[in-house]
PDB file of C-alpha atoms in Angstrom:
ATOM      1  CA  UNK U1427     -41.271   7.572  -7.169  1.00 38.00           C
ATOM      2  CA  UNK U1428     -37.845   6.052  -6.840  1.00 42.00           C
ATOM      3  CA  UNK U1429     -34.897   8.437  -6.620  1.00 47.00           C
ATOM      4  CA  UNK U1430     -32.309   7.814  -9.315  1.00 48.00           C
ATOM      5  CA  UNK U1431     -29.400   8.522  -6.930  1.00 60.00           C
ATOM      6  CA  UNK U1432     -30.084   5.185  -5.248  1.00 84.00           C
ATOM      7  CA  UNK U1433     -29.347   3.239  -8.459  1.00 92.00           C
ATOM      8  CA  UNK U1434     -25.870   1.747  -8.683  1.00 96.00           C
ATOM      9  CA  UNK U1435     -24.677   0.062 -11.889  1.00 97.00           C
ATOM     10  CA  UNK U1436     -21.840  -2.441 -11.661  1.00 97.00           C
ATOM     11  CA  UNK U1437     -20.618  -5.726 -13.093  1.00 97.00           C
ATOM     12  CA  UNK U1438     -22.966  -8.638 -12.460  1.00 98.00           C
ATOM     13  CA  UNK U1439     -21.754 -11.149  -9.874  1.00 97.00           C
ATOM     14  CA  UNK U1440     -22.805 -14.741  -9.243  1.00 96.00           C
ATOM     15  CA  UNK U1441     -24.721 -13.446  -6.192  1.00 97.00           C
ATOM     16  CA  UNK U1442     -26.874 -11.282  -8.520  1.00 97.00           C
ATOM     17  CA  UNK U1443     -27.920 -14.223 -10.706  1.00 97.00           C
ATOM     18  CA  UNK U1444     -30.994 -15.443  -8.754  1.00 97.00           C
ATOM     19  CA  UNK U1445     -32.520 -11.940  -8.743  1.00 97.00           C
ATOM     20  CA  UNK U1446     -31.635 -11.382 -12.433  1.00 97.00           C
ATOM     21  CA  UNK U1447     -33.245 -14.729 -13.312  1.00 97.00           C
ATOM     22  CA  UNK U1448     -36.424 -13.681 -11.462  1.00 96.00           C
ATOM     23  CA  UNK U1449     -36.600 -10.462 -13.511  1.00 97.00           C
ATOM     24  CA  UNK U1450     -35.947 -12.510 -16.661  1.00 94.00           C
ATOM     25  CA  UNK U1451     -38.931 -14.772 -15.822  1.00 94.00           C
ATOM     26  CA  UNK U1452     -41.107 -11.721 -15.152  1.00 93.00           C
ATOM     27  CA  UNK U1453     -40.371 -10.146 -18.551  1.00 91.00           C
ATOM     28  CA  UNK U1454     -39.745 -12.922 -21.091  1.00 89.00           C
ATOM     29  CA  UNK U1455     -41.821 -15.845 -22.364  1.00 86.00           C
ATOM     30  CA  UNK U1456     -38.687 -18.001 -22.879  1.00 85.00           C
ATOM     31  CA  UNK U1457     -36.496 -16.835 -19.992  1.00 92.00           C
ATOM     32  CA  UNK U1458     -32.876 -17.720 -19.394  1.00 92.00           C
ATOM     33  CA  UNK U1459     -32.273 -20.117 -16.517  1.00 94.00           C
ATOM     34  CA  UNK U1460     -29.897 -19.217 -13.688  1.00 96.00           C
ATOM     35  CA  UNK U1461     -27.272 -21.565 -15.145  1.00 96.00           C
ATOM     36  CA  UNK U1462     -27.301 -19.601 -18.429  1.00 95.00           C
ATOM     37  CA  UNK U1463     -26.395 -16.421 -16.552  1.00 96.00           C
ATOM     38  CA  UNK U1464     -23.673 -18.235 -14.593  1.00 96.00           C
ATOM     39  CA  UNK U1465     -22.209 -19.681 -17.809  1.00 96.00           C
ATOM     40  CA  UNK U1466     -22.253 -16.242 -19.466  1.00 95.00           C
ATOM     41  CA  UNK U1467     -20.461 -14.656 -16.500  1.00 96.00           C
ATOM     42  CA  UNK U1468     -17.653 -17.220 -16.797  1.00 95.00           C
ATOM     43  CA  UNK U1469     -16.730 -16.123 -20.340  1.00 96.00           C
ATOM     44  CA  UNK U1470     -14.189 -13.368 -20.947  1.00 94.00           C
ATOM     45  CA  UNK U1471     -15.986 -12.198 -24.098  1.00 96.00           C
ATOM     46  CA  UNK U1472     -19.130 -11.166 -22.201  1.00 97.00           C
ATOM     47  CA  UNK U1473     -20.134  -8.040 -20.308  1.00 97.00           C
ATOM     48  CA  UNK U1474     -23.028  -8.299 -17.844  1.00 98.00           C
ATOM     49  CA  UNK U1475     -24.082  -5.374 -15.670  1.00 98.00           C
ATOM     50  CA  UNK U1476     -26.705  -5.050 -12.964  1.00 98.00           C
ATOM     51  CA  UNK U1477     -28.635  -2.054 -11.713  1.00 98.00           C
ATOM     52  CA  UNK U1478     -29.071  -2.141  -7.954  1.00 97.00           C
ATOM     53  CA  UNK U1479     -31.431  -0.138  -5.777  1.00 94.00           C
ATOM     54  CA  UNK U1480     -30.358  -0.361  -2.133  1.00 91.00           C
ATOM     55  CA  UNK U1481     -28.575  -3.634  -2.846  1.00 90.00           C
ATOM     56  CA  UNK U1482     -31.474  -5.260  -4.714  1.00 95.00           C
ATOM     57  CA  UNK U1483     -31.171  -6.075  -8.416  1.00 97.00           C
ATOM     58  CA  UNK U1484     -33.755  -4.050 -10.350  1.00 98.00           C
ATOM     59  CA  UNK U1485     -32.344  -4.565 -13.844  1.00 97.00           C
ATOM     60  CA  UNK U1486     -29.540  -6.053 -15.884  1.00 98.00           C
ATOM     61  CA  UNK U1487     -27.996  -5.989 -19.335  1.00 98.00           C
ATOM     62  CA  UNK U1488     -25.677  -8.372 -21.142  1.00 97.00           C
ATOM     63  CA  UNK U1489     -23.491  -8.394 -24.219  1.00 98.00           C
ATOM     64  CA  UNK U1490     -21.303 -10.896 -26.053  1.00 97.00           C
ATOM     65  CA  UNK U1491     -18.308  -9.492 -27.888  1.00 97.00           C
ATOM     66  CA  UNK U1492     -16.454 -10.663 -30.996  1.00 96.00           C
ATOM     67  CA  UNK U1493     -13.551  -8.540 -32.246  1.00 96.00           C
ATOM     68  CA  UNK U1494     -14.956  -4.970 -32.407  1.00 97.00           C
ATOM     69  CA  UNK U1495     -18.650  -5.933 -32.321  1.00 98.00           C
ATOM     70  CA  UNK U1496     -21.013  -6.389 -29.399  1.00 98.00           C
ATOM     71  CA  UNK U1497     -24.289  -8.318 -29.507  1.00 97.00           C
ATOM     72  CA  UNK U1498     -26.590  -7.125 -26.710  1.00 97.00           C
ATOM     73  CA  UNK U1499     -28.386 -10.251 -25.535  1.00 94.00           C
ATOM     74  CA  UNK U1500     -30.489  -9.163 -22.576  1.00 91.00           C
ATOM     75  CA  UNK U1501     -31.912  -5.873 -21.328  1.00 94.00           C
ATOM     76  CA  UNK U1502     -34.463  -6.205 -18.585  1.00 95.00           C
ATOM     77  CA  UNK U1503     -35.844  -4.083 -15.770  1.00 96.00           C
ATOM     78  CA  UNK U1504     -38.132  -5.218 -12.965  1.00 96.00           C
ATOM     79  CA  UNK U1505     -41.734  -4.417 -13.952  1.00 93.00           C
ATOM     80  CA  UNK U1506     -42.358  -2.064 -11.015  1.00 94.00           C
ATOM     81  CA  UNK U1507     -39.172  -0.128 -11.858  1.00 94.00           C
ATOM     82  CA  UNK U1508     -39.817   0.329 -15.581  1.00 91.00           C
ATOM     83  CA  UNK U1509     -40.211   3.872 -16.881  1.00 89.00           C
ATOM     84  CA  UNK U1510     -37.577   5.235 -14.485  1.00 91.00           C
ATOM     85  CA  UNK U1511     -34.696   5.387 -17.001  1.00 93.00           C
ATOM     86  CA  UNK U1512     -32.922   2.346 -15.538  1.00 96.00           C
ATOM     87  CA  UNK U1513     -32.800   0.653 -18.962  1.00 95.00           C
ATOM     88  CA  UNK U1514     -31.244   3.800 -20.468  1.00 95.00           C
ATOM     89  CA  UNK U1515     -28.619   3.944 -17.714  1.00 96.00           C
ATOM     90  CA  UNK U1516     -27.794   0.262 -18.195  1.00 97.00           C
ATOM     91  CA  UNK U1517     -27.478   0.728 -21.962  1.00 97.00           C
ATOM     92  CA  UNK U1518     -25.217   3.771 -21.530  1.00 96.00           C
ATOM     93  CA  UNK U1519     -23.012   1.955 -19.002  1.00 97.00           C
ATOM     94  CA  UNK U1520     -22.772  -1.093 -21.288  1.00 98.00           C
ATOM     95  CA  UNK U1521     -21.739   1.071 -24.240  1.00 97.00           C
ATOM     96  CA  UNK U1522     -19.051   2.752 -22.108  1.00 97.00           C
ATOM     97  CA  UNK U1523     -17.698  -0.631 -20.994  1.00 96.00           C
ATOM     98  CA  UNK U1524     -17.867  -1.920 -24.574  1.00 97.00           C
ATOM     99  CA  UNK U1525     -15.862   1.031 -25.895  1.00 97.00           C
ATOM    100  CA  UNK U1526     -13.177   0.356 -23.255  1.00 96.00           C
ATOM    101  CA  UNK U1527     -12.952  -3.148 -24.752  1.00 95.00           C
ATOM    102  CA  UNK U1528     -12.674  -1.828 -28.306  1.00 97.00           C
ATOM    103  CA  UNK U1529     -16.291  -2.337 -29.378  1.00 98.00           C
ATOM    104  CA  UNK U1530     -17.204  -0.059 -32.294  1.00 97.00           C
ATOM    105  CA  UNK U1531     -20.555  -1.533 -33.342  1.00 98.00           C
ATOM    106  CA  UNK U1532     -23.407  -2.655 -31.093  1.00 98.00           C
ATOM    107  CA  UNK U1533     -26.255  -4.902 -32.294  1.00 97.00           C
ATOM    108  CA  UNK U1534     -29.489  -6.080 -30.699  1.00 97.00           C
ATOM    109  CA  UNK U1535     -32.838  -7.595 -31.634  1.00 95.00           C
ATOM    110  CA  UNK U1536     -36.161  -6.400 -30.323  1.00 95.00           C
ATOM    111  CA  UNK U1537     -39.705  -7.703 -30.758  1.00 92.00           C
ATOM    112  CA  UNK U1538     -41.515  -5.761 -33.482  1.00 95.00           C
ATOM    113  CA  UNK U1539     -44.366  -5.098 -31.010  1.00 94.00           C
ATOM    114  CA  UNK U1540     -42.139  -3.798 -28.172  1.00 92.00           C
ATOM    115  CA  UNK U1541     -42.690  -0.072 -28.787  1.00 92.00           C
ATOM    116  CA  UNK U1542     -41.217   1.130 -25.444  1.00 90.00           C
ATOM    117  CA  UNK U1543     -37.940  -0.761 -26.067  1.00 92.00           C
ATOM    118  CA  UNK U1544     -37.753   0.387 -29.701  1.00 95.00           C
ATOM    119  CA  UNK U1545     -38.237   3.978 -28.539  1.00 93.00           C
ATOM    120  CA  UNK U1546     -35.465   3.577 -25.934  1.00 93.00           C
ATOM    121  CA  UNK U1547     -33.031   2.105 -28.446  1.00 96.00           C
ATOM    122  CA  UNK U1548     -33.780   4.749 -31.082  1.00 96.00           C
ATOM    123  CA  UNK U1549     -33.369   7.533 -28.511  1.00 95.00           C
ATOM    124  CA  UNK U1550     -29.949   6.035 -27.638  1.00 95.00           C
ATOM    125  CA  UNK U1551     -28.837   6.150 -31.284  1.00 96.00           C
ATOM    126  CA  UNK U1552     -29.737   2.657 -32.492  1.00 97.00           C
ATOM    127  CA  UNK U1553     -31.054   2.386 -36.046  1.00 97.00           C
ATOM    128  CA  UNK U1554     -33.179  -0.425 -37.532  1.00 97.00           C
ATOM    129  CA  UNK U1555     -31.077  -2.499 -39.952  1.00 96.00           C
ATOM    130  CA  UNK U1556     -33.572  -5.157 -40.957  1.00 94.00           C
ATOM    131  CA  UNK U1557     -36.174  -7.701 -39.916  1.00 95.00           C
ATOM    132  CA  UNK U1558     -35.478 -11.208 -38.648  1.00 91.00           C
ATOM    133  CA  UNK U1559     -38.574 -13.184 -39.652  1.00 92.00           C
ATOM    134  CA  UNK U1560     -40.112 -15.261 -36.838  1.00 87.00           C
ATOM    135  CA  UNK U1561     -37.098 -14.542 -34.615  1.00 87.00           C
ATOM    136  CA  UNK U1562     -39.130 -14.779 -31.403  1.00 86.00           C
ATOM    137  CA  UNK U1563     -41.290 -17.619 -30.089  1.00 85.00           C
ATOM    138  CA  UNK U1564     -44.164 -17.663 -27.598  1.00 82.00           C
ATOM    139  CA  UNK U1565     -45.699 -15.798 -29.411  1.00 86.00           C
ATOM    140  CA  UNK U1566     -43.984 -16.114 -32.776  1.00 91.00           C
ATOM    141  CA  UNK U1567     -42.998 -12.646 -33.934  1.00 91.00           C
ATOM    142  CA  UNK U1568     -40.499 -10.866 -36.135  1.00 93.00           C
ATOM    143  CA  UNK U1569     -37.493  -9.238 -34.543  1.00 93.00           C
ATOM    144  CA  UNK U1570     -36.092  -5.895 -35.592  1.00 96.00           C
ATOM    145  CA  UNK U1571     -32.298  -5.950 -35.900  1.00 96.00           C
ATOM    146  CA  UNK U1572     -30.926  -2.648 -34.620  1.00 97.00           C
ATOM    147  CA  UNK U1573     -27.407  -1.300 -34.786  1.00 98.00           C
ATOM    148  CA  UNK U1574     -25.359   1.536 -33.313  1.00 97.00           C
ATOM    149  CA  UNK U1575     -21.948   2.360 -34.750  1.00 94.00           C
TER     150      UNK U1575
END
């Protein structure tokens, strides 16, 4: 079992992108390409964080901000590291960074079938706000819109 003390959370850098993109491919049917991460990092209205274990990226999270709202776009943890509270730590760190930037409301979408993620978000104070019909592709599935104020 991995010790949590070895996990460092910091801002994502361009050097982290290849490893983040690999995790993205491992976990999503329509993954972001490396260039999408690079483009997101170049924007001042985004926050992207990585979780590192001994210098290796084991997870990441991203958010786009508009005024006092943040839309969480990506939360992903390497398959072999899931269940070790890395996602929770990333979410907490992102919320802290968002608050520093004046974010009062956080939004995200999650696949209706993704029970572990829904449980994580609910345990972190997110509440379901509605359903986005056919939001996801490959396979087509509804998304649950969740919000934390």
